[in-house]
mmCIF file of C-alpha atoms in Angstrom:
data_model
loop_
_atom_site.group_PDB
_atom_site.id
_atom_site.type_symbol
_atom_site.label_atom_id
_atom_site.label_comp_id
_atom_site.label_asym_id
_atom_site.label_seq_id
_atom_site.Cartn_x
_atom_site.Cartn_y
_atom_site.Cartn_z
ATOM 1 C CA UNK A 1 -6.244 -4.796 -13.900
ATOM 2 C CA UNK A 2 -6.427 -1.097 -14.432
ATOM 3 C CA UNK A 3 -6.571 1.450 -10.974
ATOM 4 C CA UNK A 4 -9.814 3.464 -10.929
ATOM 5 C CA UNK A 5 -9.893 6.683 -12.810
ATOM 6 C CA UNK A 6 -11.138 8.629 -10.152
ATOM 7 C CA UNK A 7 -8.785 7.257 -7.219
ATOM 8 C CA UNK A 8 -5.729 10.497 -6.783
ATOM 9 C CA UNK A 9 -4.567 9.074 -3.983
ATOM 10 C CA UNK A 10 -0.525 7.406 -3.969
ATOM 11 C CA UNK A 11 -0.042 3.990 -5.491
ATOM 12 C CA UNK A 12 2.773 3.641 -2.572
ATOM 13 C CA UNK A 13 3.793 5.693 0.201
ATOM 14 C CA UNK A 14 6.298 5.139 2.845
ATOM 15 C CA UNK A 15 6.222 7.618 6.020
ATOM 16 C CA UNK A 16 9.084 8.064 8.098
ATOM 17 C CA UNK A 17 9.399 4.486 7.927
ATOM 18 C CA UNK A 18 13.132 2.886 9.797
ATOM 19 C CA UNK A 19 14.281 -0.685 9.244
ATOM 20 C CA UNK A 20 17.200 -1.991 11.157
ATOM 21 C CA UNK A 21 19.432 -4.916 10.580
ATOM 22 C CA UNK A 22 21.211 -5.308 14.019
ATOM 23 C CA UNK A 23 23.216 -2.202 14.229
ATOM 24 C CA UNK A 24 22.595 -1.157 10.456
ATOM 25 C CA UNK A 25 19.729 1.041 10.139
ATOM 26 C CA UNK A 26 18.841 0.206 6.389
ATOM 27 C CA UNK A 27 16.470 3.087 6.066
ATOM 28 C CA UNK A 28 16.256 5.804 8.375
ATOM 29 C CA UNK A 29 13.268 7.711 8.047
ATOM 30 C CA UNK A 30 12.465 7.147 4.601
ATOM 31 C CA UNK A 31 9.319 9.331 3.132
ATOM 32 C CA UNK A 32 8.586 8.733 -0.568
ATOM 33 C CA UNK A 33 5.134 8.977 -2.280
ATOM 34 C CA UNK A 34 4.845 7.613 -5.685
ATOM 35 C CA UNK A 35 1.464 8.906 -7.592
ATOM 36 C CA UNK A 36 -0.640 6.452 -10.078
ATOM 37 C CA UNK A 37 0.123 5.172 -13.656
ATOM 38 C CA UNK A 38 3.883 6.150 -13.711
ATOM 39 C CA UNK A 39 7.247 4.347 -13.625
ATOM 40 C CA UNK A 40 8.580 5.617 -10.622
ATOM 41 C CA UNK A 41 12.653 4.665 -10.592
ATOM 42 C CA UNK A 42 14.879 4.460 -7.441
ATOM 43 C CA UNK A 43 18.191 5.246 -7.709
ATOM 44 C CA UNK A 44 21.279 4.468 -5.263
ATOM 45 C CA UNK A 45 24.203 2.559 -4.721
ATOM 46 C CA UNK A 46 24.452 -0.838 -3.419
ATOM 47 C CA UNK A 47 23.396 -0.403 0.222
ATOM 48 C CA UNK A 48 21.198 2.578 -0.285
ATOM 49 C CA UNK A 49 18.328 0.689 1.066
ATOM 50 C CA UNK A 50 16.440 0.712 -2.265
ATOM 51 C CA UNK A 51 15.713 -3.133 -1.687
ATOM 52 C CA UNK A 52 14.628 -3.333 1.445
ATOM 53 C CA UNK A 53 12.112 -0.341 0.899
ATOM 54 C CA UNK A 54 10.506 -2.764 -2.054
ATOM 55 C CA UNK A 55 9.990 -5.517 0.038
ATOM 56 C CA UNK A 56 8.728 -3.727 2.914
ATOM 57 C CA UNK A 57 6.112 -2.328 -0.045
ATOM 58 C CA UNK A 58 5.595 -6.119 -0.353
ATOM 59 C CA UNK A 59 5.091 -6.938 3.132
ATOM 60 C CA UNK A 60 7.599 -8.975 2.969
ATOM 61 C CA UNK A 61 9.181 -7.397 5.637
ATOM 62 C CA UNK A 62 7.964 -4.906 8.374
ATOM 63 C CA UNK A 63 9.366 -1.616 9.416
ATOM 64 C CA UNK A 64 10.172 -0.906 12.752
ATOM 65 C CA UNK A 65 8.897 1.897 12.859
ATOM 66 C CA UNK A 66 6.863 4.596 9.812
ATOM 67 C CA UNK A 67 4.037 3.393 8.218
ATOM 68 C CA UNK A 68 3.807 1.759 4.510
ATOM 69 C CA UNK A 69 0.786 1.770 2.538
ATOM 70 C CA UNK A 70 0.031 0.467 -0.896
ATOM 71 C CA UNK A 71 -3.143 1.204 -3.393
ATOM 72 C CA UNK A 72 -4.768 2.598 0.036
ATOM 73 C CA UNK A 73 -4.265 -0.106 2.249
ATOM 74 C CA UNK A 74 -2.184 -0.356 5.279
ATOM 75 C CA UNK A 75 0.824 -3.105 4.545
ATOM 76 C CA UNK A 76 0.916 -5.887 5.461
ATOM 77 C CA UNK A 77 -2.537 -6.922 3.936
ATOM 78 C CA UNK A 78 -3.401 -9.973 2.305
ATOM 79 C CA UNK A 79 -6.321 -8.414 0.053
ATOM 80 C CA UNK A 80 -3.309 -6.164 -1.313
ATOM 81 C CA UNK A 81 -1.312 -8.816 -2.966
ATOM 82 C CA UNK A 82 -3.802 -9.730 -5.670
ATOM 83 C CA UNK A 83 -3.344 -6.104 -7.018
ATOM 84 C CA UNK A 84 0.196 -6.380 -6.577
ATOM 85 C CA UNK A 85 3.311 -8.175 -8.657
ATOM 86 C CA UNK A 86 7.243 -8.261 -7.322
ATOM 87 C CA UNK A 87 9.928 -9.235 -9.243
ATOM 88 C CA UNK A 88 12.955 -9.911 -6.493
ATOM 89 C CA UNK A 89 16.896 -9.418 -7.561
ATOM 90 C CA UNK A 90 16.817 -12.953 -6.167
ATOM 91 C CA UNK A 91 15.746 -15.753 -8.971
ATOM 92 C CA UNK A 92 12.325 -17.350 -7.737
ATOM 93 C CA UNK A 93 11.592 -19.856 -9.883
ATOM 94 C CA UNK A 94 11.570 -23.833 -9.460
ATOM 95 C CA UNK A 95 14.297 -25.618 -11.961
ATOM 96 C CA UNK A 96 12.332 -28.686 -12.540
ATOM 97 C CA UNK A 97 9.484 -26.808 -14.061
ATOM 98 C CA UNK A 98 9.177 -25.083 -18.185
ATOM 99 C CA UNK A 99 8.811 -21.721 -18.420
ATOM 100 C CA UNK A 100 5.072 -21.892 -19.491
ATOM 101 C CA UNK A 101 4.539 -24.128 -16.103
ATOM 102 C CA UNK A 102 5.754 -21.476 -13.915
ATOM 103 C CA UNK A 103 3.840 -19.319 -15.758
ATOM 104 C CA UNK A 104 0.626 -21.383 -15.230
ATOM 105 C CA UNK A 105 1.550 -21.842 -11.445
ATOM 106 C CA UNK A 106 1.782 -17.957 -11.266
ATOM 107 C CA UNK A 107 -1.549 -17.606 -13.084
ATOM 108 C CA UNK A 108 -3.497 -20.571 -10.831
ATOM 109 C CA UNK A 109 -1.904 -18.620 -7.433
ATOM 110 C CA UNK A 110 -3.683 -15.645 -8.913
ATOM 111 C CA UNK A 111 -7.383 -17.689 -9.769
ATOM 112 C CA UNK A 112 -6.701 -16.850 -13.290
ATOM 113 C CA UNK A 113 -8.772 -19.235 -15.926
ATOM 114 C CA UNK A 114 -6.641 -21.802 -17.840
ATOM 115 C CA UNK A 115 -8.115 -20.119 -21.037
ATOM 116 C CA UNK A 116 -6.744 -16.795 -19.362
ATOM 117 C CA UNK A 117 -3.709 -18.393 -18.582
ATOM 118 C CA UNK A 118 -3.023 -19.916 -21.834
ATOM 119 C CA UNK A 119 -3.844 -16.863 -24.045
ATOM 120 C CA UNK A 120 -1.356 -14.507 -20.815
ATOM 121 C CA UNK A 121 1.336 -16.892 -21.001
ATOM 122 C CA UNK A 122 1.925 -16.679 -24.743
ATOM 123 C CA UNK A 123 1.760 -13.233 -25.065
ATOM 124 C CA UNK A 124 4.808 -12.674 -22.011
ATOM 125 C CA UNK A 125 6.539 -15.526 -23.233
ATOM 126 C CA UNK A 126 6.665 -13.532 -26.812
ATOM 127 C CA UNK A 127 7.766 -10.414 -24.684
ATOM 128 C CA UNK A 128 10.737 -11.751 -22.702
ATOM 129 C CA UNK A 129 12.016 -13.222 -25.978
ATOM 130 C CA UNK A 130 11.031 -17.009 -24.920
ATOM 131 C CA UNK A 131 8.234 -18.288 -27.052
ATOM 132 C CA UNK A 132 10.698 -21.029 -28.521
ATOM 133 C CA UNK A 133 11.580 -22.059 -25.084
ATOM 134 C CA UNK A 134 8.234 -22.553 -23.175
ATOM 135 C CA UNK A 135 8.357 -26.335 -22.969
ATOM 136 C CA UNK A 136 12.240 -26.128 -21.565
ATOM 137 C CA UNK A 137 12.941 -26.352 -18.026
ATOM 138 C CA UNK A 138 13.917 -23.566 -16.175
ATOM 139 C CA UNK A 139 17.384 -25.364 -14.415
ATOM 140 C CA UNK A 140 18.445 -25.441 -18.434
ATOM 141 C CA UNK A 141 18.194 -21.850 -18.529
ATOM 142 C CA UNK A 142 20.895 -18.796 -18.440
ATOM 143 C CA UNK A 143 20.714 -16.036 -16.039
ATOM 144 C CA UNK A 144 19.540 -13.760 -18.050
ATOM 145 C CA UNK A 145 16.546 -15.910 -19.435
ATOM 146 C CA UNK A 146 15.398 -16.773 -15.998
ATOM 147 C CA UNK A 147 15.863 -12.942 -15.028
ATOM 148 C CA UNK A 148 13.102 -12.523 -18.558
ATOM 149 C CA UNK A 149 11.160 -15.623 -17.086
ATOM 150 C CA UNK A 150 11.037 -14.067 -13.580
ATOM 151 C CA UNK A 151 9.771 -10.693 -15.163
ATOM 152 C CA UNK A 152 7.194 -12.439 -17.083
ATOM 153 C CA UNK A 153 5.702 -14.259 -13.931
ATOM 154 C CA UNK A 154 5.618 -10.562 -11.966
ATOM 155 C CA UNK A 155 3.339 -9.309 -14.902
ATOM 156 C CA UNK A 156 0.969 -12.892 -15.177
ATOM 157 C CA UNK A 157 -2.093 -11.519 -12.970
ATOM 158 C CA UNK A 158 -2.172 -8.190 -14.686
ATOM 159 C CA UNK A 159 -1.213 -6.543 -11.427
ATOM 160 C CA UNK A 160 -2.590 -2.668 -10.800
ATOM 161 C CA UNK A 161 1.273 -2.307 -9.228
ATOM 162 C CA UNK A 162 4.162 -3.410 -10.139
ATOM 163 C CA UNK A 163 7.319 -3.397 -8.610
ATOM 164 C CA UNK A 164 10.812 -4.964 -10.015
ATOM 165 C CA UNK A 165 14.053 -5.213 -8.132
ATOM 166 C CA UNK A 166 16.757 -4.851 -11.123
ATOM 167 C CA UNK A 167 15.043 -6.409 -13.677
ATOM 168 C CA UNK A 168 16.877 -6.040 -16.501
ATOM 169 C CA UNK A 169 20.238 -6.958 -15.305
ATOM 170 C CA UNK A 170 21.505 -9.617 -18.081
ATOM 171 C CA UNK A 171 19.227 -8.332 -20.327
ATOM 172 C CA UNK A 172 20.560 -7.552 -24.008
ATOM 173 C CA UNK A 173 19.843 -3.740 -25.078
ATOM 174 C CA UNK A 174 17.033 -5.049 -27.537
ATOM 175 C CA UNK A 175 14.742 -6.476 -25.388
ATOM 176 C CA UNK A 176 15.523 -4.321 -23.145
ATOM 177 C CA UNK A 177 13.784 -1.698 -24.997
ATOM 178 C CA UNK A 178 10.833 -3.333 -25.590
ATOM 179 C CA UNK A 179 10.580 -4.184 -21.828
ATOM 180 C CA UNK A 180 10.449 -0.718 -21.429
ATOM 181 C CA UNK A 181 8.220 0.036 -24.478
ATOM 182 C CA UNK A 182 5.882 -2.711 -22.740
ATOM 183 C CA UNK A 183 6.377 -0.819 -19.217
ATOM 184 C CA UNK A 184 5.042 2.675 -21.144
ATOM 185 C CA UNK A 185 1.939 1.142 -22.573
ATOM 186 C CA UNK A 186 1.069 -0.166 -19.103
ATOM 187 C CA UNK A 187 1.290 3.102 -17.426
ATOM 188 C CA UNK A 188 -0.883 4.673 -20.377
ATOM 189 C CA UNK A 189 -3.550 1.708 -18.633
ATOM 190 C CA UNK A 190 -2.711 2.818 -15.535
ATOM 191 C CA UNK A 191 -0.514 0.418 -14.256
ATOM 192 C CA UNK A 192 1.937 1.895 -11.615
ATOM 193 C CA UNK A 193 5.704 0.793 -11.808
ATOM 194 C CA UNK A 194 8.137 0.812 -8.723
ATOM 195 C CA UNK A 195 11.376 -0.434 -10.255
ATOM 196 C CA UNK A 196 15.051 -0.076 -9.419
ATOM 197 C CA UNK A 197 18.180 0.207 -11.362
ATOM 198 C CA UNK A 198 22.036 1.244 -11.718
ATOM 199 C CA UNK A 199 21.188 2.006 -15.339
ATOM 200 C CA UNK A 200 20.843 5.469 -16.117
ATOM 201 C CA UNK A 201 19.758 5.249 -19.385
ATOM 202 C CA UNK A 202 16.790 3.309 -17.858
ATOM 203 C CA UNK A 203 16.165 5.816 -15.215
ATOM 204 C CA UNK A 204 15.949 8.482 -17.664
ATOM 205 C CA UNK A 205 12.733 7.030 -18.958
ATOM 206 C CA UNK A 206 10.959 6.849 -16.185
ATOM 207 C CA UNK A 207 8.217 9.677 -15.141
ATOM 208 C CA UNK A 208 9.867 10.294 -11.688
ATOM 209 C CA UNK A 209 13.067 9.283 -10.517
ATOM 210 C CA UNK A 210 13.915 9.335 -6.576
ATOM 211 C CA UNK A 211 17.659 9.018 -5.247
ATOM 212 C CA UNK A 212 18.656 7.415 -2.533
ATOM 213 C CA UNK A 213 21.676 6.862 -0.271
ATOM 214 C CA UNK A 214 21.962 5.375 3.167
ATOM 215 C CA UNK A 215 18.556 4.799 3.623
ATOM 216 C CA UNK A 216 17.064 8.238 2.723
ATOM 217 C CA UNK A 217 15.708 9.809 -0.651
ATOM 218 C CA UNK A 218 17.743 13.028 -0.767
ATOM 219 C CA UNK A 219 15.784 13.935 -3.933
ATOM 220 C CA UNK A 220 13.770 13.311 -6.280
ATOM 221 C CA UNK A 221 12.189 14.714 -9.519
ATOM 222 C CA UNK A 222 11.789 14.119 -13.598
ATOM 223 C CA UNK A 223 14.666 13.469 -14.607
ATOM 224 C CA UNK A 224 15.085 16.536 -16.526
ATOM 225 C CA UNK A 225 14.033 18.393 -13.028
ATOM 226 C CA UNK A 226 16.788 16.539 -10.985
ATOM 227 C CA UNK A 227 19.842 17.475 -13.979
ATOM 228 C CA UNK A 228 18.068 21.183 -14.510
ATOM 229 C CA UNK A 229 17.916 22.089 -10.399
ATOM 230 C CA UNK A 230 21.570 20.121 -10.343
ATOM 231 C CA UNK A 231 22.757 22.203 -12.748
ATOM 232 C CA UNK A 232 24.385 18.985 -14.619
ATOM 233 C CA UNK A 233 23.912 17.348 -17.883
ATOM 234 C CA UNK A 234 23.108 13.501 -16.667
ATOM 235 C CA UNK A 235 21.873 12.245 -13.544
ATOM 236 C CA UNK A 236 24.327 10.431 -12.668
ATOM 237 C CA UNK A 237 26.336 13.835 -11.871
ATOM 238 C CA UNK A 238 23.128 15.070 -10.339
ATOM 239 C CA UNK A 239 23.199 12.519 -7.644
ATOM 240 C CA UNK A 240 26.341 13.047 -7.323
ATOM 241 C CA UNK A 241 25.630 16.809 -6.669
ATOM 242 C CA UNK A 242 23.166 16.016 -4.003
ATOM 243 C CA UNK A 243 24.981 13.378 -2.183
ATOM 244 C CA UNK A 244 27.987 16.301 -2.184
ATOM 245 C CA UNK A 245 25.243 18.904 -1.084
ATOM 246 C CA UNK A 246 23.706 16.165 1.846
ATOM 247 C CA UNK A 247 27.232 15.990 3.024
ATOM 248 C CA UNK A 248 28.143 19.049 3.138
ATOM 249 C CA UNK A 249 24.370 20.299 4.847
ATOM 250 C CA UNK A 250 25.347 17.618 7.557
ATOM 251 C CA UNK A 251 28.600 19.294 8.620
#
């Protein structure tokens, strides 16, 4: 499913939106607008709240306070999700089923065809590098193949957003690159891509990068606009000149 042509507004925006985990407050404030038919990476350490923003994109969880809003409509909405896939860090798939099964469940959830589904499968089997596995059951497979399996289920529906929690964690530098070959041709359709990572190599392809840290984006850019305004050569050292700038703005 491609977004209208003539539809500017954000594919996802977050305002001022706080989550709180008992005393933790997970995000705290967190404004980020992310524009159609880009990969849009988030950046941040372990804790940074990167996460939690994606599933509150997902109404899968609700802020506590803010607003979230995704191709237009207010989240939570049920009439989103069709236009929407998620890939979680978590491993959602059912062991007793092959990998073209839980690609056919996907596809059914989603009212796809079983022509549609056939013809969708093969071709994201072939992408994750699984073709010769499709009639294999998923508890027989490695991390890193049910990590490709799990990607290959977000994509099934053809969603108009995408959004993927670390998705290429296991995944061999290969395939990796045609995942993100694959990711490039569906932004030229204009497919929108939320997706975070640790990798920086990743996060230098993407059209807009956005780093966070304890629950707030303290910037956010191209990648060569983050490293040029840093003044530093990678971004790695640029977020590690704003989180020294944010530290030293809050003394």
């Amino acid at each position: 499913m491609e977004s209208e042509p003539h539809d500017t507004s954000p594919a996802v925006e977050l305002s001022a939106v706080v989550k709180r985990f008992g005393a933790l407050r997970a995000l705290d404030g967190l404004d980020l607008r992310v524009g159609r038919g880009i990969t849009y990476g988030l950046l941040g350490p372990n804790g940074a709240g990167k996460t939690t923003a994606i599933r509150i994109l997902c109404g899968l969880s609700r802020p506590d306070a803010g607003e979230a809003r995704v191709l237009g409509a207010r989240i939570p909405d049920r009439a989103v999700r069709y236009r929407v896939g998620y890939m979680p860090q978590e491993i959602a798939l059912y062991p007793d089923l092959t990998a073209f099964q839980s690609l056919r469940l996907f596809g059914e959830l989603f009212d796809m065809s079983p022509a549609d589904i056939r013809s969708r499968a093969d071709e994201l089997l072939s992408l994750v590098g699984l073709s010769g596995r499709a009639g294999s059951l998923v508890g027989t497979f490695s991390g890193g193949m049910k990590r490709r399996l799990s990607l290959a289920c977000a994509m099934m529906h053809r969603p108009e957003l995408l959004m993927l929690d670390e998705p290429t964690v296991g995944v061999d530098p290969e395939l990796k690159l045609s995942f993100w070959e694959y990711f490039a041709e569906m932004n030229r359709r204009g497919v929108t891509i939320v997706i975070t990572t640790h990798y920086m190599d990743e996060a230098s392809r993407c059209g807009a990068v956005g780093f966070m840290r304890e629950g707030k984006l303290i910037a956010e850019g191209t990648p060569e606009t983050l490293k040029t305004s840093s003044g530093t050569g990678s971004l790695e050292d640029a977020f590690l000149y704003f989180a020294r700038r944010g530290d030293d703005d809050a003394r």
